[in-house]
Amino acid sequence: MDTQKTLFENRQFLLIFIGGFLALIGFSTFFTTTTWFAITELGSASSLGIVLVSITVPRILMMAFGGIIADKFKKTSIMFTTSFIQGCILVLIFVLSYTSSLSISHLVVLGMIFGTLDAFSGPAGASLIPKIVNKNQIQQANAIIQGMGQIGFVVGPIISGSVMEYFGVSAGYLVAATIVLLSALLMFPPFFKEGAVVNKVKQSPLKVNCPLSSRQWK
């Protein structure tokens, strides 16, 4: 690796940085749109709670397994696949919303899948950073990604609110899907030079120490 390159001259870091940032914006746009849908369309605070729990709890429970998977498979493949599937889920939610067929049961089931996928992409992203930047840049890279992640949590609701104000809830889901699919494109494995997986250590989800989740590092 060229030690003279800064982080923003490192093409692979830029792809992960921008892709992760977009994924977080897409997630927060989806989260905000779903919150608004549950309150205005379903008219139930309890429904909102159920949907949000269905998204967050599987993500937390599966995080340990996400760390194991990240050690056994290529990180870029995991990140691309999970983001692509999440984008497809959001497209499905958009179609259901656009056809006035979206219900709490749909959001619960699809939200569980969405959250579970996030548990796998997070550890993969965190463990990829040391592979694409110089050792003395790792701390700086993580700081940049986490800092922009906080901004993403603010940008997503702004986008969602603005879109729904003029075009409605369905448009909010469509925008979220577009952003997440774009993030998947930036994480396309052939864009990276990731070596073969060499970790052969058997791990247990009860023992492994997992990296930060994607919503913290992205």
mmCIF file with all atom_site columns, C-alpha atoms in Angstrom:
data_model
loop_
_atom_site.group_PDB
_atom_site.id
_atom_site.type_symbol
_atom_site.label_atom_id
_atom_site.label_alt_id
_atom_site.label_comp_id
_atom_site.label_asym_id
_atom_site.label_entity_id
_atom_site.label_seq_id
_atom_site.pdbx_PDB_ins_code
_atom_site.Cartn_x
_atom_site.Cartn_y
_atom_site.Cartn_z
_atom_site.occupancy
_atom_site.B_iso_or_equiv
_atom_site.pdbx_formal_charge
_atom_site.auth_seq_id
_atom_site.auth_comp_id
_atom_site.auth_asym_id
_atom_site.auth_atom_id
_atom_site.pdbx_PDB_model_num
ATOM 1   C CA . MET A 1 1   ? 0.000   0.000   0.000  1.00 0.00 ? 1   MET A CA 1
ATOM 2   C CA . ASP A 1 2   ? 1.227   3.498   -0.882 1.00 0.00 ? 2   ASP A CA 1
ATOM 3   C CA . THR A 1 3   ? 2.121   5.032   2.493  1.00 0.00 ? 3   THR A CA 1
ATOM 4   C CA . GLN A 1 4   ? 2.135   8.515   0.911  1.00 0.00 ? 4   GLN A CA 1
ATOM 5   C CA . LYS A 1 5   ? -1.596  8.442   0.209  1.00 0.00 ? 5   LYS A CA 1
ATOM 6   C CA . THR A 1 6   ? -3.972  10.303  2.498  1.00 0.00 ? 6   THR A CA 1
ATOM 7   C CA . LEU A 1 7   ? -7.285  8.687   3.388  1.00 0.00 ? 7   LEU A CA 1
ATOM 8   C CA . PHE A 1 8   ? -9.160  10.742  0.828  1.00 0.00 ? 8   PHE A CA 1
ATOM 9   C CA . GLU A 1 9   ? -6.688  9.723   -1.873 1.00 0.00 ? 9   GLU A CA 1
ATOM 10  C CA . ASN A 1 10  ? -7.412  6.087   -1.071 1.00 0.00 ? 10  ASN A CA 1
ATOM 11  C CA . ARG A 1 11  ? -10.110 5.012   -3.545 1.00 0.00 ? 11  ARG A CA 1
ATOM 12  C CA . GLN A 1 12  ? -11.153 1.984   -1.516 1.00 0.00 ? 12  GLN A CA 1
ATOM 13  C CA . PHE A 1 13  ? -11.574 4.047   1.648  1.00 0.00 ? 13  PHE A CA 1
ATOM 14  C CA . LEU A 1 14  ? -13.618 6.635   -0.245 1.00 0.00 ? 14  LEU A CA 1
ATOM 15  C CA . LEU A 1 15  ? -15.951 3.940   -1.583 1.00 0.00 ? 15  LEU A CA 1
ATOM 16  C CA . ILE A 1 16  ? -16.483 2.485   1.886  1.00 0.00 ? 16  ILE A CA 1
ATOM 17  C CA . PHE A 1 17  ? -16.817 5.941   3.404  1.00 0.00 ? 17  PHE A CA 1
ATOM 18  C CA . ILE A 1 18  ? -19.405 7.185   0.913  1.00 0.00 ? 18  ILE A CA 1
ATOM 19  C CA . GLY A 1 19  ? -21.185 3.838   0.647  1.00 0.00 ? 19  GLY A CA 1
ATOM 20  C CA . GLY A 1 20  ? -21.456 3.495   4.409  1.00 0.00 ? 20  GLY A CA 1
ATOM 21  C CA . PHE A 1 21  ? -22.614 7.088   4.774  1.00 0.00 ? 21  PHE A CA 1
ATOM 22  C CA . LEU A 1 22  ? -25.349 6.563   2.177  1.00 0.00 ? 22  LEU A CA 1
ATOM 23  C CA . ALA A 1 23  ? -26.414 3.305   3.828  1.00 0.00 ? 23  ALA A CA 1
ATOM 24  C CA . LEU A 1 24  ? -26.859 5.126   7.126  1.00 0.00 ? 24  LEU A CA 1
ATOM 25  C CA . ILE A 1 25  ? -28.820 7.935   5.488  1.00 0.00 ? 25  ILE A CA 1
ATOM 26  C CA . GLY A 1 26  ? -31.023 5.338   3.815  1.00 0.00 ? 26  GLY A CA 1
ATOM 27  C CA . PHE A 1 27  ? -31.579 3.541   7.121  1.00 0.00 ? 27  PHE A CA 1
ATOM 28  C CA . SER A 1 28  ? -32.499 6.718   8.985  1.00 0.00 ? 28  SER A CA 1
ATOM 29  C CA . THR A 1 29  ? -34.769 7.796   6.111  1.00 0.00 ? 29  THR A CA 1
ATOM 30  C CA . PHE A 1 30  ? -36.524 4.424   6.310  1.00 0.00 ? 30  PHE A CA 1
ATOM 31  C CA . PHE A 1 31  ? -36.750 4.675   10.108 1.00 0.00 ? 31  PHE A CA 1
ATOM 32  C CA . THR A 1 32  ? -38.275 8.163   9.982  1.00 0.00 ? 32  THR A CA 1
ATOM 33  C CA . THR A 1 33  ? -40.695 7.296   7.185  1.00 0.00 ? 33  THR A CA 1
ATOM 34  C CA . THR A 1 34  ? -41.848 4.208   9.071  1.00 0.00 ? 34  THR A CA 1
ATOM 35  C CA . THR A 1 35  ? -42.352 6.237   12.238 1.00 0.00 ? 35  THR A CA 1
ATOM 36  C CA . TRP A 1 36  ? -44.510 8.737   10.362 1.00 0.00 ? 36  TRP A CA 1
ATOM 37  C CA . PHE A 1 37  ? -46.459 5.959   8.599  1.00 0.00 ? 37  PHE A CA 1
ATOM 38  C CA . ALA A 1 38  ? -47.229 4.193   11.882 1.00 0.00 ? 38  ALA A CA 1
ATOM 39  C CA . ILE A 1 39  ? -48.457 7.391   13.512 1.00 0.00 ? 39  ILE A CA 1
ATOM 40  C CA . THR A 1 40  ? -50.445 8.881   10.633 1.00 0.00 ? 40  THR A CA 1
ATOM 41  C CA . GLU A 1 41  ? -51.648 5.839   8.692  1.00 0.00 ? 41  GLU A CA 1
ATOM 42  C CA . LEU A 1 42  ? -51.938 3.198   11.397 1.00 0.00 ? 42  LEU A CA 1
ATOM 43  C CA . GLY A 1 43  ? -52.869 5.763   14.045 1.00 0.00 ? 43  GLY A CA 1
ATOM 44  C CA . SER A 1 44  ? -51.398 3.720   16.864 1.00 0.00 ? 44  SER A CA 1
ATOM 45  C CA . ALA A 1 45  ? -48.460 4.413   19.138 1.00 0.00 ? 45  ALA A CA 1
ATOM 46  C CA . SER A 1 46  ? -48.374 0.737   20.117 1.00 0.00 ? 46  SER A CA 1
ATOM 47  C CA . SER A 1 47  ? -48.045 -0.244  16.448 1.00 0.00 ? 47  SER A CA 1
ATOM 48  C CA . LEU A 1 48  ? -45.072 2.075   16.158 1.00 0.00 ? 48  LEU A CA 1
ATOM 49  C CA . GLY A 1 49  ? -43.445 0.422   19.174 1.00 0.00 ? 49  GLY A CA 1
ATOM 50  C CA . ILE A 1 50  ? -43.965 -3.051  17.741 1.00 0.00 ? 50  ILE A CA 1
ATOM 51  C CA . VAL A 1 51  ? -42.439 -2.093  14.404 1.00 0.00 ? 51  VAL A CA 1
ATOM 52  C CA . LEU A 1 52  ? -39.411 -0.391  15.934 1.00 0.00 ? 52  LEU A CA 1
ATOM 53  C CA . VAL A 1 53  ? -38.782 -3.355  18.239 1.00 0.00 ? 53  VAL A CA 1
ATOM 54  C CA . SER A 1 54  ? -38.982 -5.725  15.262 1.00 0.00 ? 54  SER A CA 1
ATOM 55  C CA . ILE A 1 55  ? -36.211 -3.742  13.580 1.00 0.00 ? 55  ILE A CA 1
ATOM 56  C CA . THR A 1 56  ? -33.864 -3.239  16.535 1.00 0.00 ? 56  THR A CA 1
ATOM 57  C CA . VAL A 1 57  ? -34.125 -6.441  18.598 1.00 0.00 ? 57  VAL A CA 1
ATOM 58  C CA . PRO A 1 58  ? -33.091 -8.940  15.853 1.00 0.00 ? 58  PRO A CA 1
ATOM 59  C CA . ARG A 1 59  ? -30.191 -6.628  14.995 1.00 0.00 ? 59  ARG A CA 1
ATOM 60  C CA . ILE A 1 60  ? -28.965 -6.688  18.603 1.00 0.00 ? 60  ILE A CA 1
ATOM 61  C CA . LEU A 1 61  ? -29.459 -10.433 19.033 1.00 0.00 ? 61  LEU A CA 1
ATOM 62  C CA . MET A 1 62  ? -27.678 -11.324 15.799 1.00 0.00 ? 62  MET A CA 1
ATOM 63  C CA . MET A 1 63  ? -24.718 -8.973  16.277 1.00 0.00 ? 63  MET A CA 1
ATOM 64  C CA . ALA A 1 64  ? -22.536 -11.713 17.804 1.00 0.00 ? 64  ALA A CA 1
ATOM 65  C CA . PHE A 1 65  ? -23.153 -13.985 14.829 1.00 0.00 ? 65  PHE A CA 1
ATOM 66  C CA . GLY A 1 66  ? -22.362 -11.056 12.551 1.00 0.00 ? 66  GLY A CA 1
ATOM 67  C CA . GLY A 1 67  ? -18.861 -10.915 13.995 1.00 0.00 ? 67  GLY A CA 1
ATOM 68  C CA . ILE A 1 68  ? -18.313 -14.604 13.287 1.00 0.00 ? 68  ILE A CA 1
ATOM 69  C CA . ILE A 1 69  ? -19.585 -14.329 9.720  1.00 0.00 ? 69  ILE A CA 1
ATOM 70  C CA . ALA A 1 70  ? -17.331 -11.315 9.116  1.00 0.00 ? 70  ALA A CA 1
ATOM 71  C CA . ASP A 1 71  ? -14.311 -13.472 10.016 1.00 0.00 ? 71  ASP A CA 1
ATOM 72  C CA . LYS A 1 72  ? -15.306 -16.322 7.699  1.00 0.00 ? 72  LYS A CA 1
ATOM 73  C CA . PHE A 1 73  ? -16.282 -14.507 4.495  1.00 0.00 ? 73  PHE A CA 1
ATOM 74  C CA . LYS A 1 74  ? -15.078 -11.555 2.456  1.00 0.00 ? 74  LYS A CA 1
ATOM 75  C CA . LYS A 1 75  ? -16.174 -8.321  4.086  1.00 0.00 ? 75  LYS A CA 1
ATOM 76  C CA . THR A 1 76  ? -17.028 -6.581  0.830  1.00 0.00 ? 76  THR A CA 1
ATOM 77  C CA . SER A 1 77  ? -19.247 -9.472  -0.254 1.00 0.00 ? 77  SER A CA 1
ATOM 78  C CA . ILE A 1 78  ? -21.130 -9.312  3.040  1.00 0.00 ? 78  ILE A CA 1
ATOM 79  C CA . MET A 1 79  ? -21.582 -5.547  2.853  1.00 0.00 ? 79  MET A CA 1
ATOM 80  C CA . PHE A 1 80  ? -22.694 -5.564  -0.780 1.00 0.00 ? 80  PHE A CA 1
ATOM 81  C CA . THR A 1 81  ? -25.107 -8.467  -0.323 1.00 0.00 ? 81  THR A CA 1
ATOM 82  C CA . THR A 1 82  ? -26.731 -7.124  2.838  1.00 0.00 ? 82  THR A CA 1
ATOM 83  C CA . SER A 1 83  ? -27.125 -3.596  1.435  1.00 0.00 ? 83  SER A CA 1
ATOM 84  C CA . PHE A 1 84  ? -28.543 -4.933  -1.830 1.00 0.00 ? 84  PHE A CA 1
ATOM 85  C CA . ILE A 1 85  ? -31.108 -7.102  -0.043 1.00 0.00 ? 85  ILE A CA 1
ATOM 86  C CA . GLN A 1 86  ? -32.024 -4.211  2.260  1.00 0.00 ? 86  GLN A CA 1
ATOM 87  C CA . GLY A 1 87  ? -32.560 -2.044  -0.811 1.00 0.00 ? 87  GLY A CA 1
ATOM 88  C CA . CYS A 1 88  ? -34.819 -4.708  -2.323 1.00 0.00 ? 88  CYS A CA 1
ATOM 89  C CA . ILE A 1 89  ? -36.800 -4.870  0.926  1.00 0.00 ? 89  ILE A CA 1
ATOM 90  C CA . LEU A 1 90  ? -37.320 -1.115  0.781  1.00 0.00 ? 90  LEU A CA 1
ATOM 91  C CA . VAL A 1 91  ? -38.475 -1.384  -2.842 1.00 0.00 ? 91  VAL A CA 1
ATOM 92  C CA . LEU A 1 92  ? -41.032 -3.983  -1.735 1.00 0.00 ? 92  LEU A CA 1
ATOM 93  C CA . ILE A 1 93  ? -42.209 -1.735  1.100  1.00 0.00 ? 93  ILE A CA 1
ATOM 94  C CA . PHE A 1 94  ? -42.536 1.138   -1.397 1.00 0.00 ? 94  PHE A CA 1
ATOM 95  C CA . VAL A 1 95  ? -44.693 -1.009  -3.700 1.00 0.00 ? 95  VAL A CA 1
ATOM 96  C CA . LEU A 1 96  ? -46.907 -2.087  -0.803 1.00 0.00 ? 96  LEU A CA 1
ATOM 97  C CA . SER A 1 97  ? -47.256 1.500   0.357  1.00 0.00 ? 97  SER A CA 1
ATOM 98  C CA . TYR A 1 98  ? -47.928 2.841   -3.140 1.00 0.00 ? 98  TYR A CA 1
ATOM 99  C CA . THR A 1 99  ? -50.701 0.261   -3.657 1.00 0.00 ? 99  THR A CA 1
ATOM 100 C CA . SER A 1 100 ? -52.142 1.009   -0.184 1.00 0.00 ? 100 SER A CA 1
ATOM 101 C CA . SER A 1 101 ? -51.415 -2.576  0.888  1.00 0.00 ? 101 SER A CA 1
ATOM 102 C CA . LEU A 1 102 ? -48.788 -1.872  3.540  1.00 0.00 ? 102 LEU A CA 1
ATOM 103 C CA . SER A 1 103 ? -49.758 -3.114  7.006  1.00 0.00 ? 103 SER A CA 1
ATOM 104 C CA . ILE A 1 104 ? -48.138 -3.498  10.398 1.00 0.00 ? 104 ILE A CA 1
ATOM 105 C CA . SER A 1 105 ? -47.580 -7.216  9.749  1.00 0.00 ? 105 SER A CA 1
ATOM 106 C CA . HIS A 1 106 ? -45.612 -6.374  6.603  1.00 0.00 ? 106 HIS A CA 1
ATOM 107 C CA . LEU A 1 107 ? -43.481 -3.857  8.475  1.00 0.00 ? 107 LEU A CA 1
ATOM 108 C CA . VAL A 1 108 ? -42.830 -6.262  11.350 1.00 0.00 ? 108 VAL A CA 1
ATOM 109 C CA . VAL A 1 109 ? -41.679 -9.140  9.130  1.00 0.00 ? 109 VAL A CA 1
ATOM 110 C CA . LEU A 1 110 ? -39.677 -7.006  6.705  1.00 0.00 ? 110 LEU A CA 1
ATOM 111 C CA . GLY A 1 111 ? -38.299 -4.914  9.564  1.00 0.00 ? 111 GLY A CA 1
ATOM 112 C CA . MET A 1 112 ? -36.978 -8.053  11.273 1.00 0.00 ? 112 MET A CA 1
ATOM 113 C CA . ILE A 1 113 ? -35.161 -9.083  8.096  1.00 0.00 ? 113 ILE A CA 1
ATOM 114 C CA . PHE A 1 114 ? -33.816 -5.565  7.600  1.00 0.00 ? 114 PHE A CA 1
ATOM 115 C CA . GLY A 1 115 ? -32.470 -5.382  11.156 1.00 0.00 ? 115 GLY A CA 1
ATOM 116 C CA . THR A 1 116 ? -30.949 -8.856  10.985 1.00 0.00 ? 116 THR A CA 1
ATOM 117 C CA . LEU A 1 117 ? -29.058 -7.967  7.808  1.00 0.00 ? 117 LEU A CA 1
ATOM 118 C CA . ASP A 1 118 ? -27.704 -4.858  9.499  1.00 0.00 ? 118 ASP A CA 1
ATOM 119 C CA . ALA A 1 119 ? -26.194 -7.045  12.216 1.00 0.00 ? 119 ALA A CA 1
ATOM 120 C CA . PHE A 1 120 ? -24.041 -8.739  9.572  1.00 0.00 ? 120 PHE A CA 1
ATOM 121 C CA . SER A 1 121 ? -22.999 -5.663  7.602  1.00 0.00 ? 121 SER A CA 1
ATOM 122 C CA . GLY A 1 122 ? -21.835 -3.728  10.677 1.00 0.00 ? 122 GLY A CA 1
ATOM 123 C CA . PRO A 1 123 ? -19.034 -6.045  11.860 1.00 0.00 ? 123 PRO A CA 1
ATOM 124 C CA . ALA A 1 124 ? -17.944 -6.608  8.260  1.00 0.00 ? 124 ALA A CA 1
ATOM 125 C CA . GLY A 1 125 ? -17.541 -2.883  7.704  1.00 0.00 ? 125 GLY A CA 1
ATOM 126 C CA . ALA A 1 126 ? -15.672 -2.335  10.940 1.00 0.00 ? 126 ALA A CA 1
ATOM 127 C CA . SER A 1 127 ? -13.226 -5.170  10.258 1.00 0.00 ? 127 SER A CA 1
ATOM 128 C CA . LEU A 1 128 ? -12.607 -4.071  6.669  1.00 0.00 ? 128 LEU A CA 1
ATOM 129 C CA . ILE A 1 129 ? -11.059 -0.713  7.582  1.00 0.00 ? 129 ILE A CA 1
ATOM 130 C CA . PRO A 1 130 ? -7.691  -2.174  8.755  1.00 0.00 ? 130 PRO A CA 1
ATOM 131 C CA . LYS A 1 131 ? -7.443  -4.008  5.422  1.00 0.00 ? 131 LYS A CA 1
ATOM 132 C CA . ILE A 1 132 ? -7.739  -0.944  3.193  1.00 0.00 ? 132 ILE A CA 1
ATOM 133 C CA . VAL A 1 133 ? -5.840  1.793   5.068  1.00 0.00 ? 133 VAL A CA 1
ATOM 134 C CA . ASN A 1 134 ? -2.345  2.051   6.516  1.00 0.00 ? 134 ASN A CA 1
ATOM 135 C CA . LYS A 1 135 ? -1.912  0.959   10.104 1.00 0.00 ? 135 LYS A CA 1
ATOM 136 C CA . ASN A 1 136 ? -1.210  4.486   11.307 1.00 0.00 ? 136 ASN A CA 1
ATOM 137 C CA . GLN A 1 137 ? -4.431  5.705   9.626  1.00 0.00 ? 137 GLN A CA 1
ATOM 138 C CA . ILE A 1 138 ? -6.855  3.263   11.229 1.00 0.00 ? 138 ILE A CA 1
ATOM 139 C CA . GLN A 1 139 ? -7.780  5.491   14.164 1.00 0.00 ? 139 GLN A CA 1
ATOM 140 C CA . GLN A 1 140 ? -8.300  8.495   11.906 1.00 0.00 ? 140 GLN A CA 1
ATOM 141 C CA . ALA A 1 141 ? -10.379 6.448   9.462  1.00 0.00 ? 141 ALA A CA 1
ATOM 142 C CA . ASN A 1 142 ? -12.664 5.148   12.203 1.00 0.00 ? 142 ASN A CA 1
ATOM 143 C CA . ALA A 1 143 ? -13.052 8.640   13.647 1.00 0.00 ? 143 ALA A CA 1
ATOM 144 C CA . ILE A 1 144 ? -14.051 10.056  10.263 1.00 0.00 ? 144 ILE A CA 1
ATOM 145 C CA . ILE A 1 145 ? -16.557 7.309   9.578  1.00 0.00 ? 145 ILE A CA 1
ATOM 146 C CA . GLN A 1 146 ? -18.141 7.498   13.024 1.00 0.00 ? 146 GLN A CA 1
ATOM 147 C CA . GLY A 1 147 ? -18.294 11.288  12.860 1.00 0.00 ? 147 GLY A CA 1
ATOM 148 C CA . MET A 1 148 ? -20.040 11.260  9.519  1.00 0.00 ? 148 MET A CA 1
ATOM 149 C CA . GLY A 1 149 ? -22.327 8.559   10.875 1.00 0.00 ? 149 GLY A CA 1
ATOM 150 C CA . GLN A 1 150 ? -23.711 11.017  13.400 1.00 0.00 ? 150 GLN A CA 1
ATOM 151 C CA . ILE A 1 151 ? -24.349 13.486  10.590 1.00 0.00 ? 151 ILE A CA 1
ATOM 152 C CA . GLY A 1 152 ? -26.139 10.764  8.634  1.00 0.00 ? 152 GLY A CA 1
ATOM 153 C CA . PHE A 1 153 ? -28.613 10.301  11.462 1.00 0.00 ? 153 PHE A CA 1
ATOM 154 C CA . VAL A 1 154 ? -29.548 13.961  11.060 1.00 0.00 ? 154 VAL A CA 1
ATOM 155 C CA . VAL A 1 155 ? -29.575 14.062  7.255  1.00 0.00 ? 155 VAL A CA 1
ATOM 156 C CA . GLY A 1 156 ? -31.896 11.041  6.897  1.00 0.00 ? 156 GLY A CA 1
ATOM 157 C CA . PRO A 1 157 ? -34.855 12.526  8.810  1.00 0.00 ? 157 PRO A CA 1
ATOM 158 C CA . ILE A 1 158 ? -34.436 15.835  6.976  1.00 0.00 ? 158 ILE A CA 1
ATOM 159 C CA . ILE A 1 159 ? -34.624 14.055  3.614  1.00 0.00 ? 159 ILE A CA 1
ATOM 160 C CA . SER A 1 160 ? -37.532 11.896  4.735  1.00 0.00 ? 160 SER A CA 1
ATOM 161 C CA . GLY A 1 161 ? -39.512 14.810  6.135  1.00 0.00 ? 161 GLY A CA 1
ATOM 162 C CA . SER A 1 162 ? -38.944 16.965  3.069  1.00 0.00 ? 162 SER A CA 1
ATOM 163 C CA . VAL A 1 163 ? -39.934 14.204  0.636  1.00 0.00 ? 163 VAL A CA 1
ATOM 164 C CA . MET A 1 164 ? -43.042 13.185  2.581  1.00 0.00 ? 164 MET A CA 1
ATOM 165 C CA . GLU A 1 165 ? -44.148 16.819  2.909  1.00 0.00 ? 165 GLU A CA 1
ATOM 166 C CA . TYR A 1 166 ? -44.443 17.160  -0.868 1.00 0.00 ? 166 TYR A CA 1
ATOM 167 C CA . PHE A 1 167 ? -44.820 13.630  -2.222 1.00 0.00 ? 167 PHE A CA 1
ATOM 168 C CA . GLY A 1 168 ? -46.129 11.431  0.598  1.00 0.00 ? 168 GLY A CA 1
ATOM 169 C CA . VAL A 1 169 ? -45.027 8.365   2.542  1.00 0.00 ? 169 VAL A CA 1
ATOM 170 C CA . SER A 1 170 ? -44.553 6.124   -0.492 1.00 0.00 ? 170 SER A CA 1
ATOM 171 C CA . ALA A 1 171 ? -42.027 8.551   -1.924 1.00 0.00 ? 171 ALA A CA 1
ATOM 172 C CA . GLY A 1 172 ? -40.145 8.467   1.369  1.00 0.00 ? 172 GLY A CA 1
ATOM 173 C CA . TYR A 1 173 ? -39.724 4.699   1.041  1.00 0.00 ? 173 TYR A CA 1
ATOM 174 C CA . LEU A 1 174 ? -38.698 5.031   -2.610 1.00 0.00 ? 174 LEU A CA 1
ATOM 175 C CA . VAL A 1 175 ? -35.997 7.560   -1.742 1.00 0.00 ? 175 VAL A CA 1
ATOM 176 C CA . ALA A 1 176 ? -34.727 5.322   1.086  1.00 0.00 ? 176 ALA A CA 1
ATOM 177 C CA . ALA A 1 177 ? -34.572 2.355   -1.308 1.00 0.00 ? 177 ALA A CA 1
ATOM 178 C CA . THR A 1 178 ? -32.692 4.378   -3.930 1.00 0.00 ? 178 THR A CA 1
ATOM 179 C CA . ILE A 1 179 ? -30.102 5.578   -1.409 1.00 0.00 ? 179 ILE A CA 1
ATOM 180 C CA . VAL A 1 180 ? -29.495 2.097   0.014  1.00 0.00 ? 180 VAL A CA 1
ATOM 181 C CA . LEU A 1 181 ? -29.179 0.516   -3.434 1.00 0.00 ? 181 LEU A CA 1
ATOM 182 C CA . LEU A 1 182 ? -26.687 3.220   -4.405 1.00 0.00 ? 182 LEU A CA 1
ATOM 183 C CA . SER A 1 183 ? -24.660 2.395   -1.294 1.00 0.00 ? 183 SER A CA 1
ATOM 184 C CA . ALA A 1 184 ? -24.671 -1.275  -2.338 1.00 0.00 ? 184 ALA A CA 1
ATOM 185 C CA . LEU A 1 185 ? -23.346 -0.302  -5.779 1.00 0.00 ? 185 LEU A CA 1
ATOM 186 C CA . LEU A 1 186 ? -20.413 1.563   -4.216 1.00 0.00 ? 186 LEU A CA 1
ATOM 187 C CA . MET A 1 187 ? -19.582 -1.547  -2.160 1.00 0.00 ? 187 MET A CA 1
ATOM 188 C CA . PHE A 1 188 ? -19.515 -3.844  -5.201 1.00 0.00 ? 188 PHE A CA 1
ATOM 189 C CA . PRO A 1 189 ? -16.719 -6.388  -4.400 1.00 0.00 ? 189 PRO A CA 1
ATOM 190 C CA . PRO A 1 190 ? -14.782 -6.027  -7.701 1.00 0.00 ? 190 PRO A CA 1
ATOM 191 C CA . PHE A 1 191 ? -14.108 -2.389  -6.767 1.00 0.00 ? 191 PHE A CA 1
ATOM 192 C CA . PHE A 1 192 ? -11.903 -3.601  -3.903 1.00 0.00 ? 192 PHE A CA 1
ATOM 193 C CA . LYS A 1 193 ? -8.700  -5.547  -3.576 1.00 0.00 ? 193 LYS A CA 1
ATOM 194 C CA . GLU A 1 194 ? -9.598  -7.751  -0.637 1.00 0.00 ? 194 GLU A CA 1
ATOM 195 C CA . GLY A 1 195 ? -7.444  -10.801 -0.083 1.00 0.00 ? 195 GLY A CA 1
ATOM 196 C CA . ALA A 1 196 ? -8.693  -14.291 0.581  1.00 0.00 ? 196 ALA A CA 1
ATOM 197 C CA . VAL A 1 197 ? -10.117 -15.084 4.008  1.00 0.00 ? 197 VAL A CA 1
ATOM 198 C CA . VAL A 1 198 ? -7.460  -16.763 6.133  1.00 0.00 ? 198 VAL A CA 1
ATOM 199 C CA . ASN A 1 199 ? -9.163  -16.961 9.528  1.00 0.00 ? 199 ASN A CA 1
ATOM 200 C CA . LYS A 1 200 ? -9.711  -20.594 10.474 1.00 0.00 ? 200 LYS A CA 1
ATOM 201 C CA . VAL A 1 201 ? -10.331 -20.188 14.204 1.00 0.00 ? 201 VAL A CA 1
ATOM 202 C CA . LYS A 1 202 ? -13.595 -21.686 15.384 1.00 0.00 ? 202 LYS A CA 1
ATOM 203 C CA . GLN A 1 203 ? -15.610 -19.126 17.306 1.00 0.00 ? 203 GLN A CA 1
ATOM 204 C CA . SER A 1 204 ? -18.726 -19.098 19.420 1.00 0.00 ? 204 SER A CA 1
ATOM 205 C CA . PRO A 1 205 ? -21.189 -16.190 19.460 1.00 0.00 ? 205 PRO A CA 1
ATOM 206 C CA . LEU A 1 206 ? -20.992 -16.334 23.248 1.00 0.00 ? 206 LEU A CA 1
ATOM 207 C CA . LYS A 1 207 ? -17.230 -15.706 23.209 1.00 0.00 ? 207 LYS A CA 1
ATOM 208 C CA . VAL A 1 208 ? -16.500 -13.564 20.182 1.00 0.00 ? 208 VAL A CA 1
ATOM 209 C CA . ASN A 1 209 ? -15.990 -9.838  20.643 1.00 0.00 ? 209 ASN A CA 1
ATOM 210 C CA . CYS A 1 210 ? -17.936 -8.087  17.916 1.00 0.00 ? 210 CYS A CA 1
ATOM 211 C CA . PRO A 1 211 ? -16.902 -4.890  16.153 1.00 0.00 ? 211 PRO A CA 1
ATOM 212 C CA . LEU A 1 212 ? -19.127 -1.831  16.269 1.00 0.00 ? 212 LEU A CA 1
ATOM 213 C CA . SER A 1 213 ? -22.399 -2.019  14.438 1.00 0.00 ? 213 SER A CA 1
ATOM 214 C CA . SER A 1 214 ? -22.840 -0.448  11.030 1.00 0.00 ? 214 SER A CA 1
ATOM 215 C CA . ARG A 1 215 ? -24.949 2.367   12.442 1.00 0.00 ? 215 ARG A CA 1
ATOM 216 C CA . GLN A 1 216 ? -21.972 3.329   14.619 1.00 0.00 ? 216 GLN A CA 1
ATOM 217 C CA . TRP A 1 217 ? -19.171 3.045   12.094 1.00 0.00 ? 217 TRP A CA 1
ATOM 218 C CA . LYS A 1 218 ? -20.942 4.191   8.976  1.00 0.00 ? 218 LYS A CA 1
#
